[in-house]
PDB file of C-alpha atoms in Angstrom:
ATOM      1  CA  MET A 130     -52.967 239.159   9.555  1.00 67.00           C
ATOM      2  CA  PHE A 131     -50.615 240.676  12.372  1.00 76.00           C
ATOM      3  CA  GLU A 132     -46.833 238.614  13.305  1.00 83.00           C
ATOM      4  CA  ARG A 133     -46.529 237.323  15.961  1.00 80.00           C
ATOM      5  CA  LYS A 134     -43.975 238.326  19.115  1.00 82.00           C
ATOM      6  CA  TYR A 135     -41.806 236.511  22.200  1.00 81.00           C
ATOM      7  CA  ASP A 136     -41.096 237.681  25.663  1.00 80.00           C
ATOM      8  CA  PHE A 137     -40.048 236.473  28.691  1.00 76.00           C
ATOM      9  CA  ASP A 138     -43.555 234.417  29.345  1.00 79.00           C
ATOM     10  CA  ASP A 139     -43.569 232.068  25.681  1.00 80.00           C
ATOM     11  CA  ILE A 140     -40.422 230.284  25.738  1.00 80.00           C
ATOM     12  CA  SER A 141     -39.005 228.194  28.773  1.00 78.00           C
ATOM     13  CA  LEU A 142     -36.110 226.860  28.843  1.00 75.00           C
ATOM     14  CA  ILE A 143     -35.421 222.970  29.039  1.00 77.00           C
ATOM     15  CA  SER A 144     -31.804 222.035  30.426  1.00 76.00           C
ATOM     16  CA  ARG A 145     -31.060 219.193  28.322  1.00 80.00           C
ATOM     17  CA  GLN A 146     -28.702 217.727  30.831  1.00 83.00           C
ATOM     18  CA  ILE A 147     -29.332 217.527  34.420  1.00 84.00           C
ATOM     19  CA  SER A 148     -26.882 220.089  37.480  1.00 83.00           C
ATOM     20  CA  THR A 149     -24.633 218.349  39.677  1.00 87.00           C
ATOM     21  CA  ILE A 150     -24.607 222.065  41.387  1.00 86.00           C
ATOM     22  CA  LYS A 151     -25.489 221.547  44.123  1.00 88.00           C
ATOM     23  CA  SER A 152     -25.331 225.511  45.540  1.00 88.00           C
ATOM     24  CA  ARG A 153     -24.008 228.537  44.291  1.00 81.00           C
ATOM     25  CA  ASP A 154     -21.318 228.749  46.251  1.00 85.00           C
ATOM     26  CA  MET A 155     -18.953 225.916  43.278  1.00 87.00           C
ATOM     27  CA  ILE A 156     -19.647 228.204  40.942  1.00 86.00           C
ATOM     28  CA  ASP A 157     -16.409 230.048  40.079  1.00 86.00           C
ATOM     29  CA  THR A 158     -18.158 233.793  38.366  1.00 84.00           C
ATOM     30  CA  THR A 159     -14.390 235.059  37.869  1.00 86.00           C
ATOM     31  CA  SER A 160     -13.926 236.688  35.447  1.00 84.00           C
ATOM     32  CA  PHE A 161     -11.246 238.682  33.638  1.00 86.00           C
ATOM     33  CA  LEU A 162     -11.652 241.523  31.930  1.00 87.00           C
ATOM     34  CA  PHE A 163      -7.734 243.659  30.849  1.00 85.00           C
ATOM     35  CA  ASP A 164      -5.366 242.693  33.193  1.00 80.00           C
ATOM     36  CA  LYS A 165      -7.924 242.489  36.287  1.00 83.00           C
ATOM     37  CA  LYS A 166      -9.696 239.742  37.901  1.00 84.00           C
ATOM     38  CA  TYR A 167     -13.023 240.579  38.862  1.00 83.00           C
ATOM     39  CA  LYS A 168     -15.011 237.489  41.148  1.00 82.00           C
ATOM     40  CA  THR A 169     -18.282 239.427  40.453  1.00 81.00           C
ATOM     41  CA  PRO A 170     -19.021 239.178  36.740  1.00 80.00           C
ATOM     42  CA  ILE A 171     -20.250 242.878  36.903  1.00 85.00           C
ATOM     43  CA  ILE A 172     -19.997 245.983  34.653  1.00 88.00           C
ATOM     44  CA  ALA A 173     -22.047 249.106  34.970  1.00 89.00           C
ATOM     45  CA  SER A 174     -22.275 250.282  31.944  1.00 89.00           C
ATOM     46  CA  PRO A 175     -21.838 253.675  31.341  1.00 92.00           C
ATOM     47  CA  MET A 176     -24.428 255.677  31.528  1.00 92.00           C
ATOM     48  CA  LYS A 177     -24.646 259.588  33.075  1.00 92.00           C
ATOM     49  CA  ASP A 178     -28.075 257.067  34.640  1.00 91.00           C
ATOM     50  CA  VAL A 179     -26.475 254.576  35.575  1.00 91.00           C
ATOM     51  CA  CYS A 180     -22.173 254.717  36.837  1.00 92.00           C
ATOM     52  CA  ASP A 181     -20.597 257.739  37.864  1.00 92.00           C
ATOM     53  CA  GLU A 182     -17.496 257.381  40.227  1.00 93.00           C
ATOM     54  CA  ASN A 183     -19.546 256.599  43.178  1.00 93.00           C
ATOM     55  CA  ILE A 184     -21.305 253.587  41.886  1.00 93.00           C
ATOM     56  CA  ALA A 185     -18.146 252.423  39.648  1.00 93.00           C
ATOM     57  CA  ASN A 186     -16.604 252.470  43.646  1.00 93.00           C
ATOM     58  CA  GLU A 187     -19.344 250.564  45.418  1.00 93.00           C
ATOM     59  CA  ILE A 188     -19.092 248.130  41.915  1.00 91.00           C
ATOM     60  CA  ASN A 189     -15.652 248.059  41.874  1.00 89.00           C
ATOM     61  CA  ARG A 190     -15.877 247.424  46.821  1.00 90.00           C
ATOM     62  CA  LEU A 191     -18.156 243.993  45.674  1.00 89.00           C
ATOM     63  CA  GLY A 192     -15.772 242.704  42.746  1.00 88.00           C
ATOM     64  CA  GLY A 193     -17.222 244.122  39.607  1.00 89.00           C
ATOM     65  CA  ILE A 194     -16.081 247.606  37.996  1.00 90.00           C
ATOM     66  CA  GLY A 195     -17.557 250.329  36.665  1.00 89.00           C
ATOM     67  CA  ILE A 196     -17.522 252.065  33.501  1.00 94.00           C
ATOM     68  CA  ILE A 197     -16.966 255.570  33.723  1.00 95.00           C
ATOM     69  CA  HIS A 198     -19.170 257.333  31.838  1.00 94.00           C
ATOM     70  CA  GLY A 199     -18.512 259.868  29.249  1.00 93.00           C
ATOM     71  CA  PHE A 200     -21.266 261.950  29.303  1.00 93.00           C
ATOM     72  CA  MET A 201     -19.444 265.011  31.095  1.00 95.00           C
ATOM     73  CA  SER A 202     -16.294 267.758  30.776  1.00 96.00           C
ATOM     74  CA  ILE A 203     -12.986 266.688  30.026  1.00 97.00           C
ATOM     75  CA  GLU A 204     -11.477 267.509  32.636  1.00 97.00           C
ATOM     76  CA  ASP A 205     -14.708 266.631  35.086  1.00 96.00           C
ATOM     77  CA  GLN A 206     -13.189 263.424  33.386  1.00 96.00           C
ATOM     78  CA  VAL A 207     -10.116 263.915  34.109  1.00 96.00           C
ATOM     79  CA  LYS A 208     -10.703 265.190  37.749  1.00 95.00           C
ATOM     80  CA  ILE A 209     -12.312 261.375  39.106  1.00 95.00           C
ATOM     81  CA  ALA A 210      -9.585 259.699  36.970  1.00 95.00           C
ATOM     82  CA  THR A 211      -6.629 261.126  39.152  1.00 95.00           C
ATOM     83  CA  ASN A 212      -8.966 260.709  42.255  1.00 91.00           C
ATOM     84  CA  ASP A 213      -8.761 256.201  40.588  1.00 90.00           C
ATOM     85  CA  ASN A 214      -5.558 256.162  41.904  1.00 82.00           C
ATOM     86  CA  GLN A 215      -5.647 253.217  41.654  1.00 82.00           C
ATOM     87  CA  ASN A 216      -6.321 252.612  38.218  1.00 83.00           C
ATOM     88  CA  LYS A 217      -9.191 250.634  38.659  1.00 87.00           C
ATOM     89  CA  HIS A 218     -12.267 251.668  36.720  1.00 92.00           C
ATOM     90  CA  ILE A 219     -12.678 251.349  33.219  1.00 94.00           C
ATOM     91  CA  TYR A 220     -13.801 254.759  30.759  1.00 95.00           C
ATOM     92  CA  SER A 221     -15.698 255.726  28.723  1.00 95.00           C
ATOM     93  CA  ILE A 222     -15.409 257.632  25.342  1.00 94.00           C
ATOM     94  CA  GLY A 223     -16.968 257.793  22.185  1.00 91.00           C
ATOM     95  CA  ILE A 224     -15.918 258.331  18.714  1.00 92.00           C
ATOM     96  CA  ASN A 225     -17.310 262.133  18.226  1.00 88.00           C
ATOM     97  CA  ASN A 226     -15.540 265.268  18.062  1.00 85.00           C
ATOM     98  CA  ASP A 227     -13.864 265.138  21.020  1.00 91.00           C
ATOM     99  CA  TYR A 228     -13.056 261.293  21.917  1.00 93.00           C
ATOM    100  CA  ILE A 229      -9.085 261.594  20.087  1.00 94.00           C
ATOM    101  CA  ASP A 230      -8.572 264.769  23.078  1.00 95.00           C
ATOM    102  CA  ARG A 231     -10.616 262.924  25.857  1.00 96.00           C
ATOM    103  CA  TYR A 232      -8.343 259.415  25.031  1.00 95.00           C
ATOM    104  CA  LYS A 233      -4.982 262.067  25.300  1.00 95.00           C
ATOM    105  CA  ALA A 234      -6.283 263.296  29.043  1.00 97.00           C
ATOM    106  CA  LEU A 235      -7.121 260.592  30.674  1.00 96.00           C
ATOM    107  CA  ILE A 236      -3.808 258.755  29.029  1.00 95.00           C
ATOM    108  CA  ASP A 237      -1.668 261.722  30.364  1.00 95.00           C
ATOM    109  CA  VAL A 238      -2.969 260.643  34.074  1.00 96.00           C
ATOM    110  CA  GLY A 239      -3.121 257.305  34.099  1.00 93.00           C
ATOM    111  CA  VAL A 240      -6.067 255.571  32.735  1.00 94.00           C
ATOM    112  CA  LYS A 241      -5.132 251.878  31.309  1.00 91.00           C
ATOM    113  CA  HIS A 242      -8.149 250.503  30.656  1.00 93.00           C
ATOM    114  CA  PHE A 243     -11.144 252.449  28.077  1.00 95.00           C
ATOM    115  CA  CYS A 244     -14.331 251.519  26.717  1.00 93.00           C
ATOM    116  CA  ILE A 245     -15.645 252.337  23.580  1.00 93.00           C
ATOM    117  CA  ASP A 246     -19.295 254.011  24.092  1.00 91.00           C
ATOM    118  CA  VAL A 247     -21.279 252.828  20.973  1.00 90.00           C
ATOM    119  CA  ALA A 248     -24.515 251.707  20.229  1.00 86.00           C
ATOM    120  CA  ASN A 249     -22.915 250.226  17.371  1.00 87.00           C
ATOM    121  CA  GLY A 250     -19.101 248.641  17.126  1.00 87.00           C
ATOM    122  CA  ASP A 251     -19.636 246.574  13.877  1.00 89.00           C
ATOM    123  CA  SER A 252     -19.762 250.041  12.388  1.00 89.00           C
ATOM    124  CA  LYS A 253     -17.252 252.253  10.119  1.00 91.00           C
ATOM    125  CA  TYR A 254     -15.944 255.489  12.458  1.00 91.00           C
ATOM    126  CA  SER A 255     -16.523 253.106  15.275  1.00 90.00           C
ATOM    127  CA  LEU A 256     -14.044 250.225  13.397  1.00 91.00           C
ATOM    128  CA  LYS A 257     -11.804 253.514  12.255  1.00 91.00           C
ATOM    129  CA  ALA A 258     -12.014 255.056  15.961  1.00 92.00           C
ATOM    130  CA  ILE A 259     -10.225 252.099  17.500  1.00 90.00           C
ATOM    131  CA  THR A 260      -7.841 252.144  14.471  1.00 91.00           C
ATOM    132  CA  SER A 261      -6.501 255.543  15.473  1.00 91.00           C
ATOM    133  CA  LEU A 262      -6.939 255.430  18.819  1.00 92.00           C
ATOM    134  CA  LYS A 263      -4.371 252.606  18.731  1.00 90.00           C
ATOM    135  CA  LEU A 264      -2.047 253.676  16.476  1.00 91.00           C
ATOM    136  CA  LYS A 265      -1.390 256.736  18.765  1.00 90.00           C
ATOM    137  CA  PHE A 266      -1.784 255.258  22.221  1.00 90.00           C
ATOM    138  CA  PRO A 267      -0.685 251.388  21.061  1.00 89.00           C
ATOM    139  CA  ASP A 268       0.003 250.717  24.883  1.00 88.00           C
ATOM    140  CA  ALA A 269      -4.463 251.186  26.234  1.00 87.00           C
ATOM    141  CA  SER A 270      -6.549 248.723  26.307  1.00 91.00           C
ATOM    142  CA  LEU A 271      -9.822 249.029  24.593  1.00 90.00           C
ATOM    143  CA  MET A 272     -12.770 247.783  24.858  1.00 90.00           C
ATOM    144  CA  ALA A 273     -15.561 247.465  22.770  1.00 88.00           C
ATOM    145  CA  GLY A 274     -19.259 247.000  21.288  1.00 76.00           C
ATOM    146  CA  ASN A 275     -22.273 246.516  20.412  1.00 83.00           C
ATOM    147  CA  VAL A 276     -22.093 243.861  17.788  1.00 86.00           C
ATOM    148  CA  CYS A 277     -24.517 240.983  17.944  1.00 84.00           C
ATOM    149  CA  THR A 278     -23.010 238.666  14.885  1.00 89.00           C
ATOM    150  CA  GLU A 279     -19.840 237.002  14.053  1.00 90.00           C
ATOM    151  CA  ASP A 280     -19.040 238.573  11.589  1.00 91.00           C
ATOM    152  CA  GLY A 281     -19.318 241.823  13.518  1.00 89.00           C
ATOM    153  CA  TYR A 282     -17.563 239.942  16.314  1.00 89.00           C
ATOM    154  CA  ALA A 283     -14.776 239.350  13.842  1.00 90.00           C
ATOM    155  CA  ARG A 284     -14.341 242.588  12.523  1.00 87.00           C
ATOM    156  CA  LEU A 285     -13.695 244.497  16.011  1.00 85.00           C
ATOM    157  CA  ALA A 286     -12.083 242.269  16.998  1.00 85.00           C
ATOM    158  CA  GLU A 287      -9.006 242.530  14.305  1.00 85.00           C
ATOM    159  CA  ASN A 288      -9.449 246.016  14.438  1.00 81.00           C
TER     160      ASN A 288
END
């Protein structure tokens, strides 16, 4: 006997109310992240093959935000940040090895917004990293994730 698996072909979402929206133009897709307003709710993932400086610039031009991946040397990420004179991107850092040095080097060139790039934001390692970074550099803004439970979100938000 096997366990039943579901995919998108097996599930249909049914509205519980009748829509009053005539057009996409009636929808405000504005979103806020840190101290900035974005007209397009798109965030480019901080993956090496997804968001480099060019993609981040294009996503920004279209009204979204790019997170510059951290799969490069600190020096190379700092060079990108130095070119980002409007501080329009978020910069990704991990929680292993050089994360404090990377964070400080990026702050030193004016970066204000960071993404703690981890697969599981609800781990003792990511919470420790977030706490130590906020203690050393309290003025920088951090986003972190991923979490999939209410308790995990609460722990992450608390830190």
